[in-house]
Amino acid sequence: MSALLETRGLSISFGALKAVDNIDFSLQSGEIHALIGPNGAGKTSFVNLLSGRLMAESGEVLFDGRNLTRQPAYRRVRAGLGYTFQVTSIFAQLTVQDNVRLALERERSASAAEILSLLKSTGLEAHAFMPARDLAYGHQRLLELTMGLALRPKLLMLDEPTQGLADSEIEGFIALIREVSKTTTILLIEHNMQVVMALADRITVLERGRILAQGSPAEIRASEAVQAAYLGSKS
């Protein structure tokens, strides 16, 4: 596998807080890579630097052979770097299918058949004509995922995608991401360790804005440093 995404010395501070501190990171094409760590570890700040919602103070973001460090978020999306937010971002007053249509038509026209196919892939086809605000929260999360997939990204970053999902929905989400990963590289930022261990090919652990450890799920689970900083505090 070749590197699809790399960061070199990526850093940003908020006042005296070094939220992301000189991170060198590599994500391979075709993998599911999980990013974990305790609250305040810098996960969301790091993802915001990747997506262009924040601009780095220093360092580089390289994606698919291009330097995107100073590119705005919309150009990164056009380059194939998609993401969903930790807080759900949908158009509540529009129908489910119109949310997907709007996501698609930012780039090109979309047919009804294509929209319904996307909704079917995430199990939302029965809700196509429902206003998005009337969806259960877990289904709103799936709608945002559908909107992200509509742009056919090379890399899809999912920030806390299982937040709000019922336990009964987790197994379906895992199966969905496995299917999506056949054609799309995934960066998963997630607190649910059941999901992380079931899906991830590799895991990066952040602590205080730095990389604490990287490795396979088995290596991360066995790491004493990770146990002390993060996993040991989880049930």
Short mmCIF file of C-alpha atoms in Angstrom, two decimals:
data_model
loop_
_atom_site.label_atom_id
_atom_site.label_comp_id
_atom_site.label_asym_id
_atom_site.label_seq_id
_atom_site.Cartn_x
_atom_site.Cartn_y
_atom_site.Cartn_z
CA MET A 1 0.00 0.00 0.00
CA SER A 2 1.12 3.57 -0.70
CA ALA A 3 0.64 6.56 1.59
CA LEU A 4 -2.51 8.48 0.73
CA LEU A 5 -2.19 11.05 3.52
CA GLU A 6 0.89 12.29 5.36
CA THR A 7 1.58 15.03 7.87
CA ARG A 8 5.05 16.33 8.65
CA GLY A 9 5.65 18.30 11.80
CA LEU A 10 2.03 19.40 11.98
CA SER A 11 1.37 21.83 14.84
CA ILE A 12 -1.16 24.31 16.17
CA SER A 13 -1.53 26.11 19.50
CA PHE A 14 -4.41 27.85 21.26
CA GLY A 15 -2.77 30.31 23.61
CA ALA A 16 -0.42 28.34 25.83
CA LEU A 17 -2.01 25.01 24.85
CA LYS A 18 -0.15 23.02 22.19
CA ALA A 19 -3.18 21.20 20.79
CA VAL A 20 -1.25 19.44 18.00
CA ASP A 21 2.46 19.19 18.64
CA ASN A 22 4.81 18.32 15.76
CA ILE A 23 2.88 15.28 14.49
CA ASP A 24 4.31 13.05 11.76
CA PHE A 25 1.51 10.78 10.56
CA SER A 26 0.96 8.45 7.62
CA LEU A 27 -2.25 6.85 6.42
CA GLN A 28 -2.09 4.13 3.81
CA SER A 29 -4.43 3.89 0.84
CA GLY A 30 -7.12 1.26 1.40
CA GLU A 31 -6.87 0.98 5.18
CA ILE A 32 -9.20 1.73 8.06
CA HIS A 33 -7.08 3.77 10.46
CA ALA A 34 -8.45 4.68 13.89
CA LEU A 35 -7.42 7.74 15.88
CA ILE A 36 -8.05 7.44 19.62
CA GLY A 37 -7.06 9.13 22.85
CA PRO A 38 -8.49 10.68 26.01
CA ASN A 39 -10.56 13.85 25.92
CA GLY A 40 -8.31 16.82 25.19
CA ALA A 41 -5.70 14.68 23.41
CA GLY A 42 -5.93 16.79 20.23
CA LYS A 43 -7.92 14.44 18.00
CA THR A 44 -10.47 16.94 16.73
CA SER A 45 -7.84 19.68 16.31
CA PHE A 46 -5.72 17.27 14.28
CA VAL A 47 -8.66 16.33 12.05
CA ASN A 48 -9.56 20.00 11.61
CA LEU A 49 -6.02 20.62 10.38
CA LEU A 50 -6.41 17.77 7.89
CA SER A 51 -9.79 19.00 6.63
CA GLY A 52 -8.79 22.65 6.38
CA ARG A 53 -11.16 23.93 9.05
CA LEU A 54 -7.99 25.05 10.84
CA MET A 55 -4.71 26.19 9.28
CA ALA A 56 -1.48 24.83 10.69
CA GLU A 57 1.04 27.10 12.40
CA SER A 58 3.78 24.85 11.09
CA GLY A 59 4.21 21.58 9.24
CA GLU A 60 2.62 20.11 6.12
CA VAL A 61 -0.45 18.16 5.01
CA LEU A 62 0.21 15.98 1.94
CA PHE A 63 -2.70 14.18 0.27
CA ASP A 64 -2.63 11.99 -2.80
CA GLY A 65 0.65 13.51 -3.94
CA ARG A 66 -0.45 17.13 -3.38
CA ASN A 67 0.54 19.64 -0.71
CA LEU A 68 -2.75 20.88 0.77
CA THR A 69 -1.29 22.70 3.77
CA ARG A 70 -2.58 26.13 2.76
CA GLN A 71 -5.63 25.00 0.79
CA PRO A 72 -9.11 25.88 2.12
CA ALA A 73 -11.55 23.17 3.13
CA TYR A 74 -13.61 23.20 -0.08
CA ARG A 75 -10.52 22.55 -2.22
CA ARG A 76 -9.55 19.63 0.00
CA VAL A 77 -13.03 18.18 -0.50
CA ARG A 78 -12.63 18.54 -4.26
CA ALA A 79 -9.26 16.78 -4.00
CA GLY A 80 -11.07 13.78 -2.49
CA LEU A 81 -10.73 14.40 1.25
CA GLY A 82 -14.18 14.07 2.82
CA TYR A 83 -15.28 14.27 6.44
CA THR A 84 -18.24 14.17 8.78
CA PHE A 85 -18.46 16.34 11.87
CA GLN A 86 -18.52 15.36 15.54
CA VAL A 87 -21.70 17.44 15.83
CA THR A 88 -24.22 16.40 13.17
CA SER A 89 -24.36 18.86 10.26
CA ILE A 90 -27.41 18.33 8.06
CA PHE A 91 -30.15 20.53 6.58
CA ALA A 92 -32.95 19.82 9.02
CA GLN A 93 -35.76 21.43 7.02
CA LEU A 94 -35.01 19.47 3.83
CA THR A 95 -36.04 15.89 3.13
CA VAL A 96 -33.51 13.12 3.49
CA GLN A 97 -33.16 12.71 -0.28
CA ASP A 98 -32.79 16.47 -0.78
CA ASN A 99 -29.92 16.54 1.71
CA VAL A 100 -28.12 13.95 -0.40
CA ARG A 101 -29.05 15.75 -3.63
CA LEU A 102 -27.60 19.00 -2.27
CA ALA A 103 -24.35 17.26 -1.31
CA LEU A 104 -24.06 15.79 -4.81
CA GLU A 105 -24.99 18.93 -6.69
CA ARG A 106 -22.18 20.90 -5.12
CA GLU A 107 -20.07 19.09 -7.70
CA ARG A 108 -22.44 17.73 -10.41
CA SER A 109 -26.06 16.93 -11.23
CA ALA A 110 -27.62 13.88 -9.61
CA SER A 111 -30.35 11.49 -10.70
CA ALA A 112 -33.11 10.21 -8.43
CA ALA A 113 -31.82 6.67 -8.98
CA GLU A 114 -28.33 7.61 -7.80
CA ILE A 115 -29.69 9.29 -4.69
CA LEU A 116 -31.87 6.32 -3.79
CA SER A 117 -28.94 3.96 -4.36
CA LEU A 118 -26.85 5.95 -1.90
CA LEU A 119 -29.65 5.95 0.66
CA LYS A 120 -30.10 2.22 0.21
CA SER A 121 -26.38 1.66 0.88
CA THR A 122 -26.77 3.21 4.34
CA GLY A 123 -30.23 1.79 5.08
CA LEU A 124 -32.10 5.08 4.75
CA GLU A 125 -34.10 4.49 1.59
CA ALA A 126 -37.36 4.07 3.55
CA HIS A 127 -36.85 7.56 4.98
CA ALA A 128 -36.12 9.30 1.66
CA PHE A 129 -39.11 11.66 1.76
CA MET A 130 -39.02 12.38 5.49
CA PRO A 131 -37.79 15.79 6.71
CA ALA A 132 -34.29 15.27 8.09
CA ARG A 133 -35.29 16.88 11.39
CA ASP A 134 -37.75 14.03 12.00
CA LEU A 135 -35.09 11.32 11.81
CA ALA A 136 -33.89 9.66 14.99
CA TYR A 137 -30.47 11.00 15.97
CA GLY A 138 -28.69 7.82 14.94
CA HIS A 139 -30.30 8.05 11.50
CA GLN A 140 -29.22 11.67 11.22
CA ARG A 141 -25.65 10.46 11.73
CA LEU A 142 -26.17 7.94 8.94
CA LEU A 143 -27.57 10.68 6.70
CA GLU A 144 -24.43 12.74 7.23
CA LEU A 145 -22.36 9.68 6.33
CA THR A 146 -24.45 9.24 3.17
CA MET A 147 -23.82 12.88 2.24
CA GLY A 148 -20.09 12.33 2.71
CA LEU A 149 -20.14 9.22 0.53
CA ALA A 150 -22.07 11.07 -2.18
CA LEU A 151 -18.90 12.98 -3.08
CA ARG A 152 -17.02 9.71 -3.69
CA PRO A 153 -14.03 10.72 -1.53
CA LYS A 154 -10.70 8.95 -1.68
CA LEU A 155 -10.47 9.40 2.09
CA LEU A 156 -13.44 9.76 4.44
CA MET A 157 -12.75 11.03 7.95
CA LEU A 158 -15.46 10.11 10.47
CA ASP A 159 -15.42 12.09 13.72
CA GLU A 160 -17.25 10.16 16.45
CA PRO A 161 -19.68 8.52 13.97
CA THR A 162 -21.29 6.17 16.53
CA GLN A 163 -22.14 8.98 18.94
CA GLY A 164 -25.89 8.73 19.48
CA LEU A 165 -26.25 5.27 17.95
CA ALA A 166 -28.10 2.68 20.02
CA ASP A 167 -26.26 -0.51 20.91
CA SER A 168 -28.54 -2.33 18.48
CA GLU A 169 -27.30 -0.08 15.65
CA ILE A 170 -23.57 -0.55 16.28
CA GLU A 171 -23.29 -3.93 14.54
CA GLY A 172 -24.98 -2.50 11.45
CA PHE A 173 -22.61 0.47 11.48
CA ILE A 174 -19.56 -1.83 11.64
CA ALA A 175 -20.86 -3.82 8.67
CA LEU A 176 -21.52 -0.59 6.75
CA ILE A 177 -18.00 0.76 7.28
CA ARG A 178 -16.48 -2.55 6.22
CA GLU A 179 -18.45 -2.29 2.98
CA VAL A 180 -17.51 1.38 2.45
CA SER A 181 -13.83 0.58 3.05
CA LYS A 182 -13.76 -1.63 -0.06
CA THR A 183 -13.64 1.53 -2.17
CA THR A 184 -12.77 4.33 0.29
CA THR A 185 -9.92 4.80 2.76
CA ILE A 186 -11.25 5.54 6.26
CA LEU A 187 -9.87 7.62 9.13
CA LEU A 188 -12.04 6.86 12.17
CA ILE A 189 -11.99 9.10 15.25
CA GLU A 190 -13.88 7.11 17.83
CA HIS A 191 -14.28 6.54 21.58
CA ASN A 192 -16.16 3.25 21.28
CA MET A 193 -13.36 0.72 21.59
CA GLN A 194 -15.61 -2.13 20.45
CA VAL A 195 -15.96 -0.33 17.14
CA VAL A 196 -12.27 0.58 16.93
CA MET A 197 -11.03 -2.95 17.62
CA ALA A 198 -13.57 -4.48 15.22
CA LEU A 199 -12.72 -2.17 12.31
CA ALA A 200 -9.20 -0.76 12.48
CA ASP A 201 -6.26 -2.11 10.52
CA ARG A 202 -4.02 0.31 12.40
CA ILE A 203 -4.51 2.62 15.38
CA THR A 204 -2.82 5.88 16.35
CA VAL A 205 -3.11 7.02 19.97
CA LEU A 206 -2.82 10.72 20.78
CA GLU A 207 -2.04 12.20 24.17
CA ARG A 208 -1.55 15.91 24.86
CA GLY A 209 -1.19 16.72 21.18
CA ARG A 210 1.47 14.11 20.48
CA ILE A 211 1.49 10.55 19.15
CA LEU A 212 1.77 8.18 22.10
CA ALA A 213 1.66 4.93 20.14
CA GLN A 214 0.85 3.41 16.75
CA GLY A 215 0.24 -0.16 15.71
CA SER A 216 -2.24 -2.95 15.09
CA PRO A 217 -5.22 -3.38 17.43
CA ALA A 218 -3.39 -6.21 19.20
CA GLU A 219 -0.26 -4.07 19.66
CA ILE A 220 -2.26 -1.12 20.99
CA ARG A 221 -4.23 -3.32 23.37
CA ALA A 222 -0.97 -4.76 24.74
CA SER A 223 0.81 -1.41 25.12
CA GLU A 224 1.44 -0.52 28.77
CA ALA A 225 1.75 3.18 27.87
CA VAL A 226 -1.65 3.13 26.18
CA GLN A 227 -3.20 1.19 29.04
CA ALA A 228 -1.96 3.80 31.50
CA ALA A 229 -3.02 6.81 29.43
CA TYR A 230 -6.28 5.62 27.93
CA LEU A 231 -7.46 2.04 27.73
CA GLY A 232 -6.98 1.39 31.42
CA SER A 233 -9.63 3.97 32.15
CA LYS A 234 -12.17 2.24 29.91
CA SER A 235 -14.51 -0.53 30.97
#
